[in-house]
PDB file of C-alpha atoms in Angstrom:
ATOM      1  CA  GLN S 238     -41.441-132.767 -58.454  1.00 77.00           C
ATOM      2  CA  VAL S 239     -44.011-135.515 -58.957  1.00 86.00           C
ATOM      3  CA  GLN S 240     -43.470-139.047 -57.731  1.00 92.00           C
ATOM      4  CA  LEU S 241     -45.267-142.251 -58.659  1.00 94.00           C
ATOM      5  CA  VAL S 242     -44.853-145.020 -56.108  1.00 94.00           C
ATOM      6  CA  GLU S 243     -45.934-148.515 -57.072  1.00 95.00           C
ATOM      7  CA  SER S 244     -46.640-151.510 -54.908  1.00 94.00           C
ATOM      8  CA  GLY S 245     -48.217-154.943 -55.057  1.00 96.00           C
ATOM      9  CA  GLY S 246     -46.004-156.960 -57.371  1.00 95.00           C
ATOM     10  CA  GLY S 247     -44.677-160.403 -56.532  1.00 97.00           C
ATOM     11  CA  LEU S 248     -44.686-164.086 -57.334  1.00 98.00           C
ATOM     12  CA  VAL S 249     -47.998-165.839 -57.957  1.00 98.00           C
ATOM     13  CA  GLN S 250     -49.026-169.209 -59.333  1.00 98.00           C
ATOM     14  CA  PRO S 251     -50.868-169.496 -62.651  1.00 98.00           C
ATOM     15  CA  GLY S 252     -54.555-168.768 -62.120  1.00 98.00           C
ATOM     16  CA  GLY S 253     -53.814-166.574 -59.140  1.00 98.00           C
ATOM     17  CA  SER S 254     -54.489-162.894 -58.521  1.00 98.00           C
ATOM     18  CA  LEU S 255     -52.541-159.768 -57.665  1.00 98.00           C
ATOM     19  CA  THR S 256     -53.453-156.137 -57.221  1.00 98.00           C
ATOM     20  CA  LEU S 257     -51.035-153.381 -58.160  1.00 98.00           C
ATOM     21  CA  SER S 258     -51.361-149.839 -56.899  1.00 98.00           C
ATOM     22  CA  CYS S 259     -49.654-146.596 -57.841  1.00 97.00           C
ATOM     23  CA  ALA S 260     -49.912-143.386 -55.858  1.00 96.00           C
ATOM     24  CA  ALA S 261     -48.989-140.014 -57.316  1.00 95.00           C
ATOM     25  CA  SER S 262     -47.732-137.200 -55.109  1.00 92.00           C
ATOM     26  CA  GLY S 263     -46.258-133.745 -55.577  1.00 91.00           C
ATOM     27  CA  SER S 264     -47.309-130.409 -57.035  1.00 89.00           C
ATOM     28  CA  ILE S 265     -50.144-131.805 -59.095  1.00 91.00           C
ATOM     29  CA  PHE S 266     -53.076-129.643 -60.093  1.00 93.00           C
ATOM     30  CA  ARG S 267     -54.945-132.276 -62.070  1.00 94.00           C
ATOM     31  CA  ILE S 268     -54.395-135.873 -63.139  1.00 94.00           C
ATOM     32  CA  ASN S 269     -55.735-136.766 -66.570  1.00 95.00           C
ATOM     33  CA  GLY S 270     -55.097-140.332 -67.744  1.00 95.00           C
ATOM     34  CA  MET S 271     -53.571-143.028 -65.550  1.00 97.00           C
ATOM     35  CA  GLY S 272     -52.535-146.439 -66.664  1.00 97.00           C
ATOM     36  CA  TRP S 273     -50.304-149.455 -66.608  1.00 98.00           C
ATOM     37  CA  TYR S 274     -47.726-150.692 -69.095  1.00 98.00           C
ATOM     38  CA  ARG S 275     -45.556-153.781 -68.892  1.00 98.00           C
ATOM     39  CA  GLN S 276     -42.278-154.968 -70.314  1.00 98.00           C
ATOM     40  CA  ALA S 277     -41.222-158.591 -70.491  1.00 97.00           C
ATOM     41  CA  PRO S 278     -37.575-159.598 -71.012  1.00 92.00           C
ATOM     42  CA  GLY S 279     -36.558-159.086 -74.622  1.00 94.00           C
ATOM     43  CA  LYS S 280     -39.823-157.380 -75.528  1.00 96.00           C
ATOM     44  CA  GLU S 281     -40.975-153.811 -75.976  1.00 97.00           C
ATOM     45  CA  ARG S 282     -43.027-152.013 -73.359  1.00 97.00           C
ATOM     46  CA  GLU S 283     -46.736-152.462 -74.074  1.00 98.00           C
ATOM     47  CA  LEU S 284     -49.949-150.900 -72.880  1.00 98.00           C
ATOM     48  CA  VAL S 285     -51.911-153.022 -70.418  1.00 98.00           C
ATOM     49  CA  ALA S 286     -54.754-150.729 -69.400  1.00 98.00           C
ATOM     50  CA  ILE S 287     -55.588-147.068 -69.138  1.00 98.00           C
ATOM     51  CA  ILE S 288     -58.286-145.063 -67.397  1.00 98.00           C
ATOM     52  CA  THR S 289     -59.225-141.455 -68.106  1.00 96.00           C
ATOM     53  CA  SER S 290     -60.312-138.739 -65.694  1.00 93.00           C
ATOM     54  CA  VAL S 291     -63.947-139.569 -66.514  1.00 94.00           C
ATOM     55  CA  LEU S 292     -63.319-143.265 -65.835  1.00 94.00           C
ATOM     56  CA  SER S 293     -63.318-144.425 -69.432  1.00 97.00           C
ATOM     57  CA  THR S 294     -61.122-147.522 -69.745  1.00 98.00           C
ATOM     58  CA  ASN S 295     -59.179-149.313 -72.433  1.00 98.00           C
ATOM     59  CA  TYR S 296     -57.442-152.690 -72.215  1.00 98.00           C
ATOM     60  CA  ALA S 297     -54.988-154.700 -74.231  1.00 98.00           C
ATOM     61  CA  ASP S 298     -56.750-157.615 -75.898  1.00 98.00           C
ATOM     62  CA  SER S 299     -54.520-160.044 -74.015  1.00 97.00           C
ATOM     63  CA  VAL S 300     -55.873-158.949 -70.611  1.00 98.00           C
ATOM     64  CA  LYS S 301     -59.522-158.176 -71.369  1.00 98.00           C
ATOM     65  CA  GLY S 302     -61.829-160.011 -69.016  1.00 97.00           C
ATOM     66  CA  ARG S 303     -59.012-160.792 -66.579  1.00 98.00           C
ATOM     67  CA  PHE S 304     -57.635-157.395 -65.510  1.00 98.00           C
ATOM     68  CA  THR S 305     -59.543-154.426 -64.126  1.00 98.00           C
ATOM     69  CA  ILE S 306     -58.181-150.907 -63.852  1.00 98.00           C
ATOM     70  CA  SER S 307     -59.636-148.398 -61.414  1.00 98.00           C
ATOM     71  CA  ARG S 308     -58.653-145.131 -59.776  1.00 97.00           C
ATOM     72  CA  ASP S 309     -59.308-143.159 -56.608  1.00 95.00           C
ATOM     73  CA  ASN S 310     -59.037-139.487 -57.513  1.00 93.00           C
ATOM     74  CA  ALA S 311     -59.101-138.384 -53.885  1.00 93.00           C
ATOM     75  CA  LYS S 312     -55.965-140.448 -53.280  1.00 94.00           C
ATOM     76  CA  SER S 313     -54.386-139.822 -56.720  1.00 94.00           C
ATOM     77  CA  THR S 314     -54.041-143.580 -56.976  1.00 96.00           C
ATOM     78  CA  VAL S 315     -54.566-146.058 -59.782  1.00 97.00           C
ATOM     79  CA  TYR S 316     -55.079-149.790 -59.267  1.00 98.00           C
ATOM     80  CA  LEU S 317     -54.770-152.850 -61.454  1.00 98.00           C
ATOM     81  CA  GLN S 318     -56.627-155.935 -60.305  1.00 98.00           C
ATOM     82  CA  MET S 319     -55.166-158.943 -62.107  1.00 98.00           C
ATOM     83  CA  ASN S 320     -57.054-162.244 -62.058  1.00 98.00           C
ATOM     84  CA  SER S 321     -56.502-165.563 -63.802  1.00 98.00           C
ATOM     85  CA  LEU S 322     -52.847-164.737 -64.231  1.00 98.00           C
ATOM     86  CA  LYS S 323     -50.844-166.586 -66.864  1.00 98.00           C
ATOM     87  CA  PRO S 324     -47.100-167.146 -67.208  1.00 97.00           C
ATOM     88  CA  GLU S 325     -47.144-164.789 -70.191  1.00 97.00           C
ATOM     89  CA  ASP S 326     -48.233-161.985 -67.850  1.00 98.00           C
ATOM     90  CA  THR S 327     -44.770-162.114 -66.291  1.00 98.00           C
ATOM     91  CA  ALA S 328     -43.167-158.697 -66.728  1.00 98.00           C
ATOM     92  CA  VAL S 329     -42.164-155.507 -65.024  1.00 98.00           C
ATOM     93  CA  TYR S 330     -45.293-153.391 -64.674  1.00 98.00           C
ATOM     94  CA  TYR S 331     -44.984-149.615 -64.906  1.00 98.00           C
ATOM     95  CA  CYS S 332     -47.475-147.045 -63.743  1.00 97.00           C
ATOM     96  CA  TYR S 333     -48.093-144.106 -66.094  1.00 96.00           C
ATOM     97  CA  THR S 334     -49.823-140.802 -65.581  1.00 96.00           C
ATOM     98  CA  ASP S 335     -50.609-137.708 -67.591  1.00 96.00           C
ATOM     99  CA  TYR S 336     -50.928-134.713 -65.281  1.00 95.00           C
ATOM    100  CA  VAL S 337     -50.966-130.945 -65.041  1.00 94.00           C
ATOM    101  CA  LEU S 338     -48.740-129.176 -62.525  1.00 93.00           C
ATOM    102  CA  ARG S 339     -49.919-126.251 -60.413  1.00 91.00           C
ATOM    103  CA  SER S 340     -47.825-124.087 -62.741  1.00 91.00           C
ATOM    104  CA  GLY S 341     -50.087-125.142 -65.598  1.00 93.00           C
ATOM    105  CA  VAL S 342     -47.447-127.246 -67.312  1.00 94.00           C
ATOM    106  CA  ARG S 343     -48.639-130.615 -68.597  1.00 95.00           C
ATOM    107  CA  ARG S 344     -46.325-133.590 -68.091  1.00 94.00           C
ATOM    108  CA  THR S 345     -46.236-137.363 -68.192  1.00 94.00           C
ATOM    109  CA  GLY S 346     -44.592-139.567 -65.601  1.00 94.00           C
ATOM    110  CA  TRP S 347     -43.624-143.171 -64.952  1.00 96.00           C
ATOM    111  CA  GLY S 348     -43.292-145.265 -61.842  1.00 95.00           C
ATOM    112  CA  GLN S 349     -40.170-147.203 -61.009  1.00 95.00           C
ATOM    113  CA  GLY S 350     -41.688-150.521 -62.049  1.00 96.00           C
ATOM    114  CA  THR S 351     -42.794-153.536 -60.064  1.00 97.00           C
ATOM    115  CA  GLN S 352     -42.022-157.140 -60.971  1.00 98.00           C
ATOM    116  CA  VAL S 353     -44.870-159.575 -61.514  1.00 98.00           C
ATOM    117  CA  THR S 354     -43.861-163.212 -61.930  1.00 98.00           C
ATOM    118  CA  VAL S 355     -46.404-165.906 -62.720  1.00 98.00           C
ATOM    119  CA  SER S 356     -44.913-169.330 -62.210  1.00 97.00           C
ATOM    120  CA  SER S 357     -45.613-172.639 -60.534  1.00 95.00           C
TER     121      SER S 357
END
């Protein structure tokens, strides 16, 4: 069983910053891609940022220049540094990972979600 545990969400004023983290644990042999998605009320879940095992990154246009994704392979953890936050960034943020189990089976997994609210 693989678990993804997120932390770091909360309430922040417009222009503020937050850092999300997501740690993977369990019978993981290798973690491939890791990333963050978000879902605002009444909207579909959307990609925010993703980082590959070789540290290649991709961002949604709406967050480029404001958000930075990074990972610590030794800790099986992915981070999302969010700066210059806007009210439209308000959403539940979900961690995502693409991994290979020790059995050789490849799977994808999601965190439980963490609320980010940007409001004055």
